[in-house]
Amino acid sequence: MRRALILSLLALAGLAVTPAAHARSTTVRTSQGTITTTRLADGVRHMRFRWGPVRIAPGQNTISIADDDLLPPGPGWITSFKPNLTYVDGTVPRVDVIHLHHAVWLVGSRGDLRPTWAAGEEKTAVREPKGFGWRYRTPDKWLLNHMIHNLTPVATRVYITWEMDFIPLGARAAHGMHEVKTQWLDVMGGSAYPVFDAIQGTGHNGRVTFPDDVPNAYGGGPPRNTWTADHDGTLVGTAGHLHPGGLWTDLKLTRAGRTVEVFRSRAHYYEPAGAVSWDVSMTATPPSWRVAIRKGDVLSVSGTYDSRTTSWYESMAIMPLAMTVAPAGGADPFATNTAVKGVLTHGHLAENDHHGGSPGKLPDATKLPDGPRSPTVDIAGFAYAQGDLTSSGALGRPPVISPGQPLTFVNDDAAQNVFHTITACRAPCTATTGIAFPLANGPAVFDSGELGFGPAGFTPAANRREWQTPTTLTDGTYTYFCRIHPFMRGAFRVKG
């Protein structure tokens, strides 16, 4: 297994976006950040962009769109993309402290902006096969849709960074290039915040596939995970995007009533605890992969998650496709097996080293005395008013409700644009916070959603500040945490 992993990484050596050590670099500063350019052979330029700094508020988890004026110097071809997030001093933040939930570059004319490159917390790097690239035209408009998640109550400043290889139009390396465009395939296509829940115990044999295993996945509406090709062309690359708990994304093609698997992008977890954290890399298509697409073909995507012991909220399953604007060869997926083994886009990243889950200092709520009988728990200042396990004395004791009675949680931090959740965690839920702990694995499944407010359809917020626990809970002590700020832990008790 180890040998196979090493071979995969060696095969992917060409995917690393790294300039030659001896090449000379120049840096241009703009009002939006910096562009550092290194000249390589045959006119290729390796470009490093640093956008910001962006001020991140305490506990922030919101979506923003801004102009991106950090652009190549003239017309040409973009052949690679490698994303990251750094502090102002250039160091990369730990993923359990602050991370880039997503960044999506919308590129084109003002009337036809389309998602072209994207980044998630797993930081997938992509390089188009030799001879293929995205065409950059100087009139193009770039917008950056970004969501930076601050898992702490401390403000900070960061840069969104990305690296690209750029070939000027007249360069030697530009000869014979084929243009590709990104076709965005998403199981929740058409949504600005395209998420779904993969609930513990759903699906089959400990796995749930969206949308296949989710009844009424689209609320009676048409499927949102498909795209009908509007021209003949060639697929030259793809890779999936998943959240923790995700196992793979599948790309399928339907033609004349026949359906075939085109490629499966698998999640490879470096995480010692398994498929439960951002310590993961996705597999991408190998450089030689080509699939011929006909006008009228229907391409679809699905995402499979591990649902044995844990619920995964606000999950994603996305497969951006690099497709030529005109045919450039490729295999017929009905005659040739194109669902070949993929190659990893990167290895383990140092920012994922803090896994959590070691013994903590919080009290075991199941052994604490009863708190007051109270119908309401306020949330303020990143703390639960009653039953917060980080509180000492009487405030840390679990509030008590009777069977059949709901406990109402009220997010008073919503006024500061801070979202919180109440998410079931298996007791005692006291281990240290990291990328692999805590988990939404309580024996009773409940989750409040992100209590707070934001633009409808363009926010993770539930657009309410209150939530009530299920009235079906039986006698016992229930522990929970905040998915947005997982250092927050609490408990309540149902007692007749």
Short mmCIF file of N, CA, C and O in Angstrom, two decimals, residues 275-333:
data_model
loop_
_atom_site.label_atom_id
_atom_site.label_comp_id
_atom_site.label_asym_id
_atom_site.label_seq_id
_atom_site.Cartn_x
_atom_site.Cartn_y
_atom_site.Cartn_z
N ALA A 275 -11.71 8.34 7.79
CA ALA A 275 -12.35 9.33 6.91
C ALA A 275 -13.14 10.36 7.69
O ALA A 275 -14.36 10.49 7.55
N VAL A 276 -12.44 11.13 8.54
CA VAL A 276 -13.16 12.05 9.43
C VAL A 276 -12.58 13.45 9.47
O VAL A 276 -12.99 14.24 10.33
N SER A 277 -11.64 13.79 8.59
CA SER A 277 -11.02 15.11 8.72
C SER A 277 -10.60 15.64 7.36
O SER A 277 -10.76 15.00 6.32
N TRP A 278 -9.98 16.86 7.39
CA TRP A 278 -9.48 17.50 6.18
C TRP A 278 -8.10 16.99 5.80
O TRP A 278 -7.51 17.48 4.83
N ASP A 279 -7.55 16.02 6.53
CA ASP A 279 -6.25 15.47 6.19
C ASP A 279 -6.44 14.45 5.07
O ASP A 279 -6.38 13.24 5.28
N VAL A 280 -6.67 14.98 3.87
CA VAL A 280 -7.13 14.15 2.76
C VAL A 280 -6.64 14.73 1.45
O VAL A 280 -6.38 15.93 1.34
N SER A 281 -6.49 13.87 0.47
CA SER A 281 -6.22 14.31 -0.90
C SER A 281 -7.13 13.52 -1.83
O SER A 281 -7.39 12.34 -1.61
N MET A 282 -7.63 14.20 -2.86
CA MET A 282 -8.49 13.56 -3.84
C MET A 282 -7.65 13.02 -5.01
O MET A 282 -6.58 13.55 -5.31
N THR A 283 -8.16 11.97 -5.65
CA THR A 283 -7.49 11.51 -6.87
C THR A 283 -8.07 12.25 -8.08
O THR A 283 -9.26 12.52 -8.15
N ALA A 284 -7.19 12.55 -9.01
CA ALA A 284 -7.56 13.21 -10.26
C ALA A 284 -7.29 12.27 -11.42
O ALA A 284 -6.60 11.25 -11.28
N THR A 285 -7.81 12.60 -12.58
CA THR A 285 -7.54 11.80 -13.77
C THR A 285 -6.06 11.89 -14.12
O THR A 285 -5.43 12.94 -13.95
N PRO A 286 -5.47 10.79 -14.61
CA PRO A 286 -4.06 10.84 -15.02
C PRO A 286 -3.88 11.70 -16.26
O PRO A 286 -4.84 11.97 -17.00
N PRO A 287 -2.64 12.15 -16.55
CA PRO A 287 -2.41 13.08 -17.66
C PRO A 287 -2.85 12.54 -19.02
O PRO A 287 -3.16 13.34 -19.92
N SER A 288 -2.86 11.22 -19.21
CA SER A 288 -3.19 10.67 -20.53
C SER A 288 -4.69 10.46 -20.73
O SER A 288 -5.12 10.04 -21.81
N TRP A 289 -5.50 10.78 -19.73
CA TRP A 289 -6.95 10.50 -19.77
C TRP A 289 -7.64 11.43 -20.77
O TRP A 289 -7.49 12.65 -20.70
N ARG A 290 -8.41 10.85 -21.70
CA ARG A 290 -9.20 11.62 -22.65
C ARG A 290 -10.52 10.89 -22.88
O ARG A 290 -10.53 9.66 -23.09
N VAL A 291 -11.62 11.60 -22.88
CA VAL A 291 -12.94 11.01 -23.12
C VAL A 291 -13.67 11.86 -24.15
O VAL A 291 -13.83 13.07 -23.96
N ALA A 292 -14.10 11.22 -25.22
CA ALA A 292 -14.84 11.92 -26.27
C ALA A 292 -16.30 12.10 -25.85
O ALA A 292 -16.96 11.14 -25.44
N ILE A 293 -16.78 13.33 -25.94
CA ILE A 293 -18.15 13.67 -25.55
C ILE A 293 -18.92 14.14 -26.79
O ILE A 293 -18.40 14.91 -27.60
N ARG A 294 -20.15 13.66 -26.91
CA ARG A 294 -21.01 14.09 -28.01
C ARG A 294 -22.06 15.07 -27.51
O ARG A 294 -22.52 14.98 -26.36
N LYS A 295 -22.45 15.96 -28.38
CA LYS A 295 -23.57 16.86 -28.07
C LYS A 295 -24.79 16.01 -27.71
O LYS A 295 -25.14 15.06 -28.41
N GLY A 296 -25.43 16.34 -26.61
CA GLY A 296 -26.60 15.59 -26.14
C GLY A 296 -26.29 14.59 -25.07
O GLY A 296 -27.21 14.09 -24.39
N ASP A 297 -25.00 14.26 -24.86
CA ASP A 297 -24.63 13.37 -23.75
C ASP A 297 -25.02 14.02 -22.42
O ASP A 297 -24.86 15.25 -22.24
N VAL A 298 -25.50 13.22 -21.49
CA VAL A 298 -25.86 13.72 -20.16
C VAL A 298 -24.81 13.24 -19.16
O VAL A 298 -24.62 12.04 -18.97
N LEU A 299 -24.11 14.19 -18.56
CA LEU A 299 -23.10 13.90 -17.54
C LEU A 299 -23.71 14.16 -16.17
O LEU A 299 -24.42 15.15 -15.97
N SER A 300 -23.42 13.27 -15.23
CA SER A 300 -23.98 13.42 -13.89
C SER A 300 -22.92 13.13 -12.84
O SER A 300 -21.94 12.40 -13.10
N VAL A 301 -23.11 13.69 -11.65
CA VAL A 301 -22.17 13.50 -10.55
C VAL A 301 -22.95 13.07 -9.31
O VAL A 301 -24.10 13.48 -9.10
N SER A 302 -22.31 12.25 -8.48
CA SER A 302 -22.86 11.87 -7.18
C SER A 302 -21.72 11.83 -6.17
O SER A 302 -20.54 11.75 -6.56
N GLY A 303 -22.06 11.88 -4.90
CA GLY A 303 -21.06 11.84 -3.84
C GLY A 303 -21.43 10.82 -2.79
O GLY A 303 -22.59 10.75 -2.36
N THR A 304 -20.46 10.02 -2.36
CA THR A 304 -20.70 8.96 -1.37
C THR A 304 -19.95 9.27 -0.08
O THR A 304 -18.75 9.58 -0.11
N TYR A 305 -20.68 9.17 1.05
CA TYR A 305 -20.14 9.46 2.38
C TYR A 305 -20.27 8.24 3.29
O TYR A 305 -21.17 7.41 3.12
N ASP A 306 -19.38 8.17 4.27
CA ASP A 306 -19.42 7.12 5.29
C ASP A 306 -20.46 7.54 6.34
O ASP A 306 -20.29 8.57 7.01
N SER A 307 -21.53 6.76 6.47
CA SER A 307 -22.61 7.12 7.41
C SER A 307 -22.74 6.13 8.55
O SER A 307 -23.76 6.08 9.22
N ARG A 308 -21.71 5.33 8.80
CA ARG A 308 -21.82 4.28 9.82
C ARG A 308 -22.01 4.84 11.22
O ARG A 308 -22.91 4.40 11.94
N THR A 309 -21.19 5.78 11.63
CA THR A 309 -21.20 6.21 13.03
C THR A 309 -21.37 7.70 13.21
O THR A 309 -21.53 8.16 14.35
N THR A 310 -21.33 8.47 12.14
CA THR A 310 -21.28 9.93 12.26
C THR A 310 -22.16 10.57 11.19
O THR A 310 -22.27 10.06 10.08
N SER A 311 -22.76 11.70 11.56
CA SER A 311 -23.48 12.53 10.59
C SER A 311 -22.55 13.61 10.06
O SER A 311 -21.69 14.13 10.78
N TRP A 312 -22.73 13.93 8.78
CA TRP A 312 -21.92 14.96 8.13
C TRP A 312 -22.86 16.03 7.60
O TRP A 312 -23.61 15.79 6.67
N TYR A 313 -22.79 17.21 8.22
CA TYR A 313 -23.69 18.31 7.85
C TYR A 313 -22.98 19.27 6.90
O TYR A 313 -21.78 19.47 6.97
N GLU A 314 -23.79 19.87 6.03
CA GLU A 314 -23.26 20.83 5.05
C GLU A 314 -22.13 20.22 4.24
O GLU A 314 -21.04 20.76 4.13
N SER A 315 -22.40 19.05 3.69
CA SER A 315 -21.43 18.34 2.86
C SER A 315 -21.52 18.81 1.41
O SER A 315 -22.49 19.44 1.00
N MET A 316 -20.50 18.46 0.63
CA MET A 316 -20.47 18.81 -0.79
C MET A 316 -20.02 17.62 -1.62
O MET A 316 -19.37 16.69 -1.11
N ALA A 317 -20.37 17.64 -2.89
CA ALA A 317 -19.87 16.67 -3.87
C ALA A 317 -19.84 17.38 -5.22
O ALA A 317 -20.89 17.62 -5.82
N ILE A 318 -18.66 17.75 -5.67
CA ILE A 318 -18.47 18.58 -6.86
C ILE A 318 -17.39 17.94 -7.73
O ILE A 318 -16.40 17.42 -7.22
N MET A 319 -17.58 18.00 -9.05
CA MET A 319 -16.56 17.54 -9.99
C MET A 319 -16.45 18.53 -11.15
O MET A 319 -17.18 18.41 -12.14
N PRO A 320 -15.59 19.53 -11.06
CA PRO A 320 -15.37 20.41 -12.21
C PRO A 320 -14.70 19.63 -13.34
O PRO A 320 -13.74 18.88 -13.11
N LEU A 321 -15.19 19.80 -14.56
CA LEU A 321 -14.65 19.10 -15.72
C LEU A 321 -13.89 20.08 -16.61
O LEU A 321 -14.38 21.16 -16.90
N ALA A 322 -12.72 19.68 -17.05
CA ALA A 322 -12.00 20.44 -18.07
C ALA A 322 -12.35 19.82 -19.41
O ALA A 322 -12.02 18.67 -19.70
N MET A 323 -13.08 20.59 -20.26
CA MET A 323 -13.57 20.07 -21.54
C MET A 323 -13.18 21.02 -22.66
O MET A 323 -13.28 22.24 -22.52
N THR A 324 -12.70 20.46 -23.75
CA THR A 324 -12.28 21.29 -24.87
C THR A 324 -13.49 21.93 -25.55
O THR A 324 -14.61 21.42 -25.49
N VAL A 325 -13.24 23.05 -26.22
CA VAL A 325 -14.32 23.74 -26.93
C VAL A 325 -14.58 23.12 -28.29
O VAL A 325 -15.59 23.39 -28.93
N ALA A 326 -13.66 22.26 -28.72
CA ALA A 326 -13.81 21.52 -29.99
C ALA A 326 -13.21 20.13 -29.77
O ALA A 326 -12.33 19.96 -28.92
N PRO A 327 -13.66 19.13 -30.50
CA PRO A 327 -13.14 17.78 -30.30
C PRO A 327 -11.62 17.72 -30.46
O PRO A 327 -11.04 18.37 -31.33
N ALA A 328 -10.99 16.92 -29.60
CA ALA A 328 -9.54 16.74 -29.64
C ALA A 328 -9.21 15.28 -29.34
O ALA A 328 -8.33 14.97 -28.54
N GLY A 329 -9.97 14.38 -29.96
CA GLY A 329 -9.74 12.96 -29.76
C GLY A 329 -10.40 12.47 -28.48
O GLY A 329 -11.33 13.09 -27.96
N GLY A 330 -9.95 11.33 -28.00
CA GLY A 330 -10.49 10.77 -26.76
C GLY A 330 -11.19 9.45 -26.99
O GLY A 330 -11.63 9.12 -28.10
N ALA A 331 -11.32 8.67 -25.91
CA ALA A 331 -11.92 7.34 -25.97
C ALA A 331 -13.43 7.42 -25.87
O ALA A 331 -13.99 8.31 -25.22
N ASP A 332 -14.09 6.47 -26.51
CA ASP A 332 -15.53 6.30 -26.35
C ASP A 332 -15.74 5.55 -25.04
O ASP A 332 -15.31 4.40 -24.91
N PRO A 333 -16.39 6.16 -24.03
CA PRO A 333 -16.51 5.50 -22.73
C PRO A 333 -17.36 4.23 -22.76
O PRO A 333 -17.31 3.44 -21.81
#
